[in-house]
CSV table of N, CA and C in Angstrom, one decimal:
chain,number,residue,atom,x,y,z
A,1,GLN,N,61.6,36.5,-82.3
A,1,GLN,CA,60.7,34.5,-81.7
A,1,GLN,C,61.4,34.6,-80.3
A,2,VAL,N,59.8,33.8,-80.1
A,2,VAL,CA,59.8,33.4,-78.6
A,2,VAL,C,61.4,32.6,-77.6
A,3,GLN,N,61.7,33.0,-77.2
A,3,GLN,CA,62.7,32.2,-76.5
A,3,GLN,C,62.3,32.6,-75.2
A,4,LEU,N,63.1,30.7,-74.0
A,4,LEU,CA,63.0,30.1,-73.2
A,4,LEU,C,64.2,30.0,-73.0
A,5,VAL,N,65.7,30.1,-71.7
A,5,VAL,CA,66.8,30.4,-72.1
A,5,VAL,C,67.4,29.6,-70.7
A,6,GLU,N,67.6,28.6,-69.9
A,6,GLU,CA,67.7,28.2,-68.7
A,6,GLU,C,69.4,28.1,-68.4
A,7,SER,N,69.6,28.1,-67.4
A,7,SER,CA,71.4,28.1,-67.6
A,7,SER,C,71.3,28.1,-65.8
A,8,GLY,N,72.9,28.5,-65.2
A,8,GLY,CA,72.5,27.8,-63.9
A,8,GLY,C,73.1,26.4,-63.4
A,9,GLY,N,72.6,25.2,-64.1
A,9,GLY,CA,73.2,24.1,-63.5
A,9,GLY,C,75.0,23.5,-63.6
A,10,GLY,N,74.3,22.0,-62.8
A,10,GLY,CA,76.5,21.7,-63.0
A,10,GLY,C,76.5,20.6,-61.8
A,11,LEU,N,77.2,20.9,-61.8
A,11,LEU,CA,77.3,19.5,-60.5
A,11,LEU,C,77.6,20.3,-59.6
A,12,VAL,N,77.3,19.3,-58.6
A,12,VAL,CA,77.4,20.0,-57.0
A,12,VAL,C,77.0,18.4,-56.3
A,13,GLN,N,78.1,19.0,-54.8
A,13,GLN,CA,77.8,18.1,-53.9
A,13,GLN,C,76.7,18.0,-52.5
A,14,PRO,N,76.5,17.1,-52.5
A,14,PRO,CA,74.8,17.2,-51.8
A,14,PRO,C,74.6,18.1,-50.5
A,15,GLY,N,74.5,18.9,-50.3
A,15,GLY,CA,74.1,19.5,-49.7
A,15,GLY,C,74.6,21.6,-50.2
A,16,GLY,N,75.5,20.3,-51.7
A,16,GLY,CA,75.7,22.3,-52.2
A,16,GLY,C,74.2,22.8,-52.6
A,17,SER,N,74.4,24.3,-53.3
A,17,SER,CA,73.1,25.6,-53.1
A,17,SER,C,73.3,25.0,-55.0
A,18,LEU,N,72.4,25.6,-56.0
A,18,LEU,CA,72.8,26.1,-57.1
A,18,LEU,C,71.6,27.2,-58.0
A,19,ARG,N,71.3,28.4,-57.9
A,19,ARG,CA,70.8,28.9,-58.7
A,19,ARG,C,70.4,29.0,-60.3
A,20,LEU,N,69.3,28.7,-60.2
A,20,LEU,CA,69.1,28.7,-62.2
A,20,LEU,C,68.3,29.3,-62.7
A,21,SER,N,68.6,30.0,-63.9
A,21,SER,CA,68.1,31.0,-64.3
A,21,SER,C,66.8,30.3,-65.3
A,22,CYS,N,66.2,31.8,-66.1
A,22,CYS,CA,65.2,31.3,-66.4
A,22,CYS,C,64.9,32.6,-67.7
A,23,ALA,N,65.9,32.8,-68.3
A,23,ALA,CA,65.6,34.1,-69.2
A,23,ALA,C,64.3,34.1,-70.4
A,24,ALA,N,64.1,35.1,-70.6
A,24,ALA,CA,62.9,35.4,-70.9
A,24,ALA,C,63.4,36.2,-72.4
A,25,SER,N,63.0,36.1,-73.7
A,25,SER,CA,63.2,37.1,-75.1
A,25,SER,C,61.9,36.5,-75.8
A,26,GLY,N,61.8,37.4,-76.7
A,26,GLY,CA,61.0,37.8,-77.5
A,26,GLY,C,60.0,38.4,-76.9
A,27,PHE,N,59.8,38.3,-75.7
A,27,PHE,CA,57.7,38.3,-75.4
A,27,PHE,C,58.7,38.9,-73.8
A,28,THR,N,57.5,39.3,-72.7
A,28,THR,CA,57.9,39.8,-71.5
A,28,THR,C,56.8,39.1,-70.3
A,29,LEU,N,57.8,38.6,-69.1
A,29,LEU,CA,57.6,37.7,-68.2
A,29,LEU,C,56.6,38.3,-67.4
A,30,ASP,N,56.4,39.3,-67.8
A,30,ASP,CA,54.9,40.0,-67.1
A,30,ASP,C,54.2,39.6,-67.6
A,31,GLY,N,52.6,39.6,-66.8
A,31,GLY,CA,51.5,38.7,-66.7
A,31,GLY,C,51.8,37.0,-67.6
A,32,TYR,N,53.3,36.4,-67.0
A,32,TYR,CA,53.0,34.6,-66.6
A,32,TYR,C,53.4,34.6,-65.9
A,33,ALA,N,52.9,33.3,-65.2
A,33,ALA,CA,53.4,32.0,-64.7
A,33,ALA,C,54.1,31.8,-65.7
A,34,ILE,N,55.9,31.0,-64.6
A,34,ILE,CA,56.6,30.6,-64.9
A,34,ILE,C,57.0,29.6,-63.7
A,35,GLY,N,57.0,28.4,-63.8
A,35,GLY,CA,56.9,26.6,-63.6
A,35,GLY,C,58.9,26.1,-64.6
A,36,TRP,N,59.0,25.7,-63.8
A,36,TRP,CA,60.2,24.6,-63.4
A,36,TRP,C,59.5,22.6,-63.2
A,37,PHE,N,60.1,22.3,-64.3
A,37,PHE,CA,59.8,20.9,-63.9
A,37,PHE,C,61.3,20.6,-64.5
A,38,ARG,N,60.9,19.1,-63.7
A,38,ARG,CA,62.9,18.3,-64.0
A,38,ARG,C,62.1,17.2,-64.6
A,39,GLN,N,63.1,15.9,-65.5
A,39,GLN,CA,62.6,15.1,-66.0
A,39,GLN,C,64.9,14.2,-66.0
A,40,ALA,N,63.7,13.1,-64.3
A,40,ALA,CA,65.7,12.8,-64.1
A,40,ALA,C,65.5,11.3,-65.1
A,41,PRO,N,67.1,10.6,-65.5
A,41,PRO,CA,66.7,9.5,-66.4
A,41,PRO,C,66.2,8.2,-65.8
A,42,GLY,N,64.4,8.4,-67.0
A,42,GLY,CA,64.7,6.9,-66.5
A,42,GLY,C,63.0,7.1,-66.2
A,43,LYS,N,62.9,8.5,-64.9
A,43,LYS,CA,61.3,9.4,-65.1
A,43,LYS,C,60.8,10.0,-65.6
A,44,GLU,N,59.6,10.0,-65.5
A,44,GLU,CA,58.4,10.9,-65.8
A,44,GLU,C,59.0,12.3,-65.6
A,45,ARG,N,58.6,13.4,-66.5
A,45,ARG,CA,59.0,15.1,-66.7
A,45,ARG,C,57.9,14.8,-65.3
A,46,GLU,N,59.1,16.1,-64.0
A,46,GLU,CA,57.9,16.5,-62.9
A,46,GLU,C,57.4,17.9,-63.2
A,47,GLY,N,56.4,18.7,-62.5
A,47,GLY,CA,56.3,19.7,-61.9
A,47,GLY,C,56.8,19.8,-60.6
A,48,VAL,N,58.2,21.2,-59.8
A,48,VAL,CA,59.1,21.3,-59.0
A,48,VAL,C,58.4,22.5,-58.7
A,49,ILE,N,58.2,23.8,-58.8
A,49,ILE,CA,57.7,24.7,-58.3
A,49,ILE,C,57.1,25.9,-59.9
A,50,CYS,N,56.5,26.8,-58.7
A,50,CYS,CA,56.6,28.2,-60.1
A,50,CYS,C,55.3,29.3,-60.1
A,51,LEU,N,55.9,30.5,-60.4
A,51,LEU,CA,55.6,31.6,-59.6
A,51,LEU,C,54.4,32.7,-60.6
A,52,ASN,N,53.6,32.9,-60.8
A,52,ASN,CA,52.4,33.1,-61.3
A,52,ASN,C,53.0,34.6,-61.7
A,53,MET,N,52.3,34.9,-62.5
A,53,MET,CA,51.9,36.8,-62.7
A,53,MET,C,52.0,37.3,-62.1
A,54,ARG,N,51.2,36.8,-60.5
A,54,ARG,CA,50.4,37.9,-59.0
A,54,ARG,C,52.3,37.9,-57.8
A,55,GLY,N,53.2,36.9,-58.2
A,55,GLY,CA,54.1,37.2,-57.2
A,55,GLY,C,53.6,35.5,-56.5
A,56,ALA,N,52.7,35.1,-57.7
A,56,ALA,CA,52.6,33.6,-55.8
A,56,ALA,C,53.6,32.6,-56.1
A,57,ILE,N,53.1,32.0,-55.2
A,57,ILE,CA,53.9,30.7,-55.3
A,57,ILE,C,53.9,29.6,-55.3
A,58,TYR,N,54.0,28.1,-56.3
A,58,TYR,CA,53.2,26.9,-56.1
A,58,TYR,C,53.7,26.0,-55.6
A,59,TYR,N,53.9,24.8,-55.4
A,59,TYR,CA,55.8,24.2,-55.2
A,59,TYR,C,54.2,22.7,-54.8
A,60,TYR,N,54.6,22.2,-55.9
A,60,TYR,CA,54.4,21.2,-56.9
A,60,TYR,C,55.1,19.3,-56.7
A,61,LYS,N,56.2,20.1,-56.2
A,61,LYS,CA,56.8,19.2,-54.5
A,61,LYS,C,57.4,19.3,-53.1
A,62,ASP,N,56.5,18.2,-52.5
A,62,ASP,CA,56.9,18.1,-51.6
A,62,ASP,C,58.0,18.5,-50.7
A,63,SER,N,59.0,17.5,-51.5
A,63,SER,CA,60.3,16.7,-50.7
A,63,SER,C,60.8,18.9,-51.5
A,64,VAL,N,60.7,19.2,-52.5
A,64,VAL,CA,61.6,20.5,-52.7
A,64,VAL,C,61.5,21.5,-51.2
A,65,LYS,N,60.2,21.6,-50.8
A,65,LYS,CA,60.0,22.6,-49.6
A,65,LYS,C,60.6,23.3,-48.2
A,66,GLY,N,60.9,24.4,-48.4
A,66,GLY,CA,62.6,24.5,-47.7
A,66,GLY,C,63.5,24.8,-48.4
A,67,ARG,N,63.4,24.3,-49.2
A,67,ARG,CA,65.3,23.9,-49.9
A,67,ARG,C,64.7,24.7,-50.7
A,68,PHE,N,63.9,24.8,-51.9
A,68,PHE,CA,64.1,25.4,-53.5
A,68,PHE,C,63.2,27.1,-53.0
A,69,THR,N,63.0,27.6,-54.1
A,69,THR,CA,62.6,29.0,-53.9
A,69,THR,C,62.4,29.7,-55.7
A,70,ILE,N,61.4,30.4,-55.9
A,70,ILE,CA,61.6,31.2,-57.6
A,70,ILE,C,61.2,32.5,-56.5
A,71,SER,N,62.0,33.6,-57.7
A,71,SER,CA,62.1,35.1,-57.8
A,71,SER,C,62.3,35.3,-59.0
A,72,GLY,N,61.1,36.7,-59.2
A,72,GLY,CA,61.5,37.1,-61.0
A,72,GLY,C,62.5,38.8,-60.9
A,73,ASP,N,62.5,38.8,-61.6
A,73,ASP,CA,63.2,40.1,-62.3
A,73,ASP,C,62.5,40.8,-63.4
A,74,ASN,N,61.7,41.5,-62.9
A,74,ASN,CA,61.2,41.8,-65.0
A,74,ASN,C,62.1,42.9,-64.8
A,75,ALA,N,62.5,43.4,-64.7
A,75,ALA,CA,63.6,44.5,-65.5
A,75,ALA,C,64.4,43.3,-66.3
A,76,LYS,N,65.1,42.2,-66.0
A,76,LYS,CA,65.9,41.7,-66.1
A,76,LYS,C,65.0,40.7,-67.3
A,77,ASN,N,63.7,40.5,-67.2
A,77,ASN,CA,62.9,39.2,-67.7
A,77,ASN,C,63.8,37.7,-67.5
A,78,THR,N,63.8,38.7,-66.7
A,78,THR,CA,64.8,36.6,-66.8
A,78,THR,C,63.5,35.8,-64.6
A,79,VAL,N,63.8,34.1,-64.9
A,79,VAL,CA,63.3,34.5,-63.4
A,79,VAL,C,64.4,33.3,-62.7
A,80,TYR,N,64.6,33.2,-61.3
A,80,TYR,CA,65.3,32.4,-60.7
A,80,TYR,C,64.6,31.3,-59.6
A,81,VAL,N,65.3,30.0,-59.9
A,81,VAL,CA,65.1,29.2,-58.8
A,81,VAL,C,66.5,29.4,-57.5
A,82,GLN,N,66.4,29.2,-56.5
A,82,GLN,CA,67.2,29.8,-56.0
A,82,GLN,C,67.0,27.7,-55.6
A,83,MET,N,68.1,26.9,-55.3
A,83,MET,CA,68.1,25.0,-54.5
A,83,MET,C,69.6,25.0,-53.6
A,84,ASN,N,68.8,25.1,-52.1
A,84,ASN,CA,70.1,24.6,-51.2
A,84,ASN,C,69.3,23.4,-50.8
A,85,SER,N,71.1,23.1,-50.2
A,85,SER,CA,70.5,21.6,-49.0
A,85,SER,C,69.9,20.8,-50.4
A,86,LEU,N,71.2,20.6,-51.5
A,86,LEU,CA,70.5,19.8,-53.0
A,86,LEU,C,71.0,18.6,-52.3
A,87,LYS,N,70.2,17.6,-52.7
A,87,LYS,CA,70.7,15.8,-52.8
A,87,LYS,C,70.7,15.7,-53.9
A,88,PRO,N,71.2,14.0,-53.5
A,88,PRO,CA,71.2,13.0,-55.3
A,88,PRO,C,69.7,13.0,-55.3
A,89,GLU,N,69.2,12.6,-55.5
A,89,GLU,CA,67.3,13.3,-55.9
A,89,GLU,C,67.0,14.5,-56.3
A,90,ASP,N,68.1,15.4,-56.1
A,90,ASP,CA,67.6,16.4,-56.9
A,90,ASP,C,67.6,16.2,-59.0
A,91,THR,N,68.8,15.3,-59.7
A,91,THR,CA,69.5,15.7,-59.8
A,91,THR,C,68.2,14.4,-60.7
A,92,ALA,N,68.7,15.9,-62.6
A,92,ALA,CA,67.7,16.0,-63.3
A,92,ALA,C,67.5,17.3,-64.2
A,93,VAL,N,66.8,17.4,-65.2
A,93,VAL,CA,67.2,17.8,-66.5
A,93,VAL,C,66.1,19.6,-65.5
A,94,TYR,N,66.4,19.9,-65.2
A,94,TYR,CA,65.4,21.3,-65.1
A,94,TYR,C,64.9,21.7,-66.2
A,95,TYR,N,63.3,21.9,-67.0
A,95,TYR,CA,63.3,23.0,-67.4
A,95,TYR,C,62.6,23.9,-66.7
A,96,CYS,N,62.7,24.8,-68.1
A,96,CYS,CA,61.5,26.8,-67.3
A,96,CYS,C,60.2,26.4,-68.5
A,97,ALA,N,59.6,26.4,-67.2
A,97,ALA,CA,58.2,27.0,-69.0
A,97,ALA,C,57.7,27.9,-68.9
A,98,ALA,N,56.8,29.0,-69.7
A,98,ALA,CA,55.8,29.8,-69.7
A,98,ALA,C,54.6,29.8,-69.9
A,99,ARG,N,53.6,30.2,-69.2
A,99,ARG,CA,52.5,30.3,-69.3
A,99,ARG,C,51.3,31.1,-68.9
A,100,SER,N,50.1,32.0,-69.9
A,100,SER,CA,49.5,32.9,-69.7
A,100,SER,C,48.9,32.7,-68.1
A,101,ARG,N,49.3,34.1,-67.3
A,101,ARG,CA,48.7,34.3,-65.7
A,101,ARG,C,49.3,33.2,-65.1
A,102,TRP,N,48.2,32.2,-65.1
A,102,TRP,CA,48.6,30.9,-63.5
A,102,TRP,C,48.9,29.6,-63.9
A,103,CYS,N,50.1,29.1,-62.7
A,103,CYS,CA,50.5,28.5,-63.0
A,103,CYS,C,49.9,27.1,-63.4
A,104,SER,N,50.1,26.4,-63.1
A,104,SER,CA,49.5,24.5,-63.1
A,104,SER,C,50.7,23.7,-63.1
A,105,PRO,N,50.7,22.5,-62.1
A,105,PRO,CA,51.3,21.5,-62.3
A,105,PRO,C,51.5,20.6,-63.9
A,106,GLU,N,51.1,20.8,-64.3
A,106,GLU,CA,50.7,19.9,-65.8
A,106,GLU,C,51.6,20.5,-66.6
A,107,GLY,N,52.8,20.1,-67.3
A,107,GLY,CA,53.5,20.9,-68.1
A,107,GLY,C,52.4,20.4,-69.7
A,108,GLY,N,51.8,20.1,-70.0
A,108,GLY,CA,51.2,20.6,-71.5
A,108,GLY,C,50.4,22.2,-71.2
A,109,GLN,N,50.0,22.4,-70.2
A,109,GLN,CA,49.2,23.7,-70.1
A,109,GLN,C,50.1,24.7,-70.5
A,110,TYR,N,52.0,24.7,-70.5
A,110,TYR,CA,52.7,25.6,-71.1
A,110,TYR,C,52.1,25.5,-73.3
A,111,ASP,N,52.9,26.7,-72.4
A,111,ASP,CA,53.3,27.8,-74.0
A,111,ASP,C,54.9,27.5,-74.6
A,112,TYR,N,55.3,28.2,-73.6
A,112,TYR,CA,56.6,27.9,-73.9
A,112,TYR,C,57.8,27.4,-73.1
A,113,TRP,N,58.9,26.5,-74.2
A,113,TRP,CA,59.9,25.6,-73.0
A,113,TRP,C,60.9,25.7,-73.3
A,114,GLY,N,62.2,26.1,-72.3
A,114,GLY,CA,63.2,26.5,-72.6
A,114,GLY,C,63.6,24.9,-72.8
A,115,ARG,N,65.0,24.7,-73.6
A,115,ARG,CA,66.1,23.8,-73.8
A,115,ARG,C,65.9,22.4,-72.7
A,116,GLY,N,66.2,23.0,-71.3
A,116,GLY,CA,66.5,22.6,-70.2
A,116,GLY,C,68.0,22.8,-70.1
A,117,THR,N,68.6,22.4,-68.9
A,117,THR,CA,69.7,22.6,-67.7
A,117,THR,C,70.1,21.1,-67.3
A,118,GLN,N,71.5,21.0,-67.2
A,118,GLN,CA,71.6,19.5,-66.3
A,118,GLN,C,71.7,20.0,-65.0
A,119,VAL,N,71.6,19.4,-64.4
A,119,VAL,CA,71.3,19.4,-62.0
A,119,VAL,C,72.3,18.2,-62.0
A,120,THR,N,73.2,17.6,-61.6
A,120,THR,CA,73.9,16.2,-61.2
A,120,THR,C,74.7,17.2,-59.7
A,121,VAL,N,74.1,16.4,-58.1
A,121,VAL,CA,74.5,16.4,-57.5
A,121,VAL,C,74.9,14.4,-57.2
A,122,SER,N,76.3,15.0,-56.3
A,122,SER,CA,77.2,13.8,-56.0
A,122,SER,C,78.3,14.5,-54.8
A,123,PRO,N,78.3,12.8,-54.8
A,123,PRO,CA,80.0,13.5,-53.4
A,123,PRO,C,81.0,13.9,-54.3
């Protein structure tokens, strides 16, 4: 059974950090691109950052450049997003998604999705 499971969300103060994990089962992430998306209350889902099969990183939100980074561990079949200097506007449910090889900012082009993890940035 193909599955993506996010973890690592929580409540953090502005300026704090979190590391989100996206663990895959039922398939190997090698050969896939992993994108992270987020959806805030009352807003549409948006692409944030993506790691393609060759290790290239794509930022889909200018506001996270310099604060978020993404990495993968093939041995653990897991992709991580390190989020630093968090801001209240980063508050959202964060989802990871997988598609073959290459990144895309369009969520509709991804084949597999996790259920999401809540990130809340608040004093």
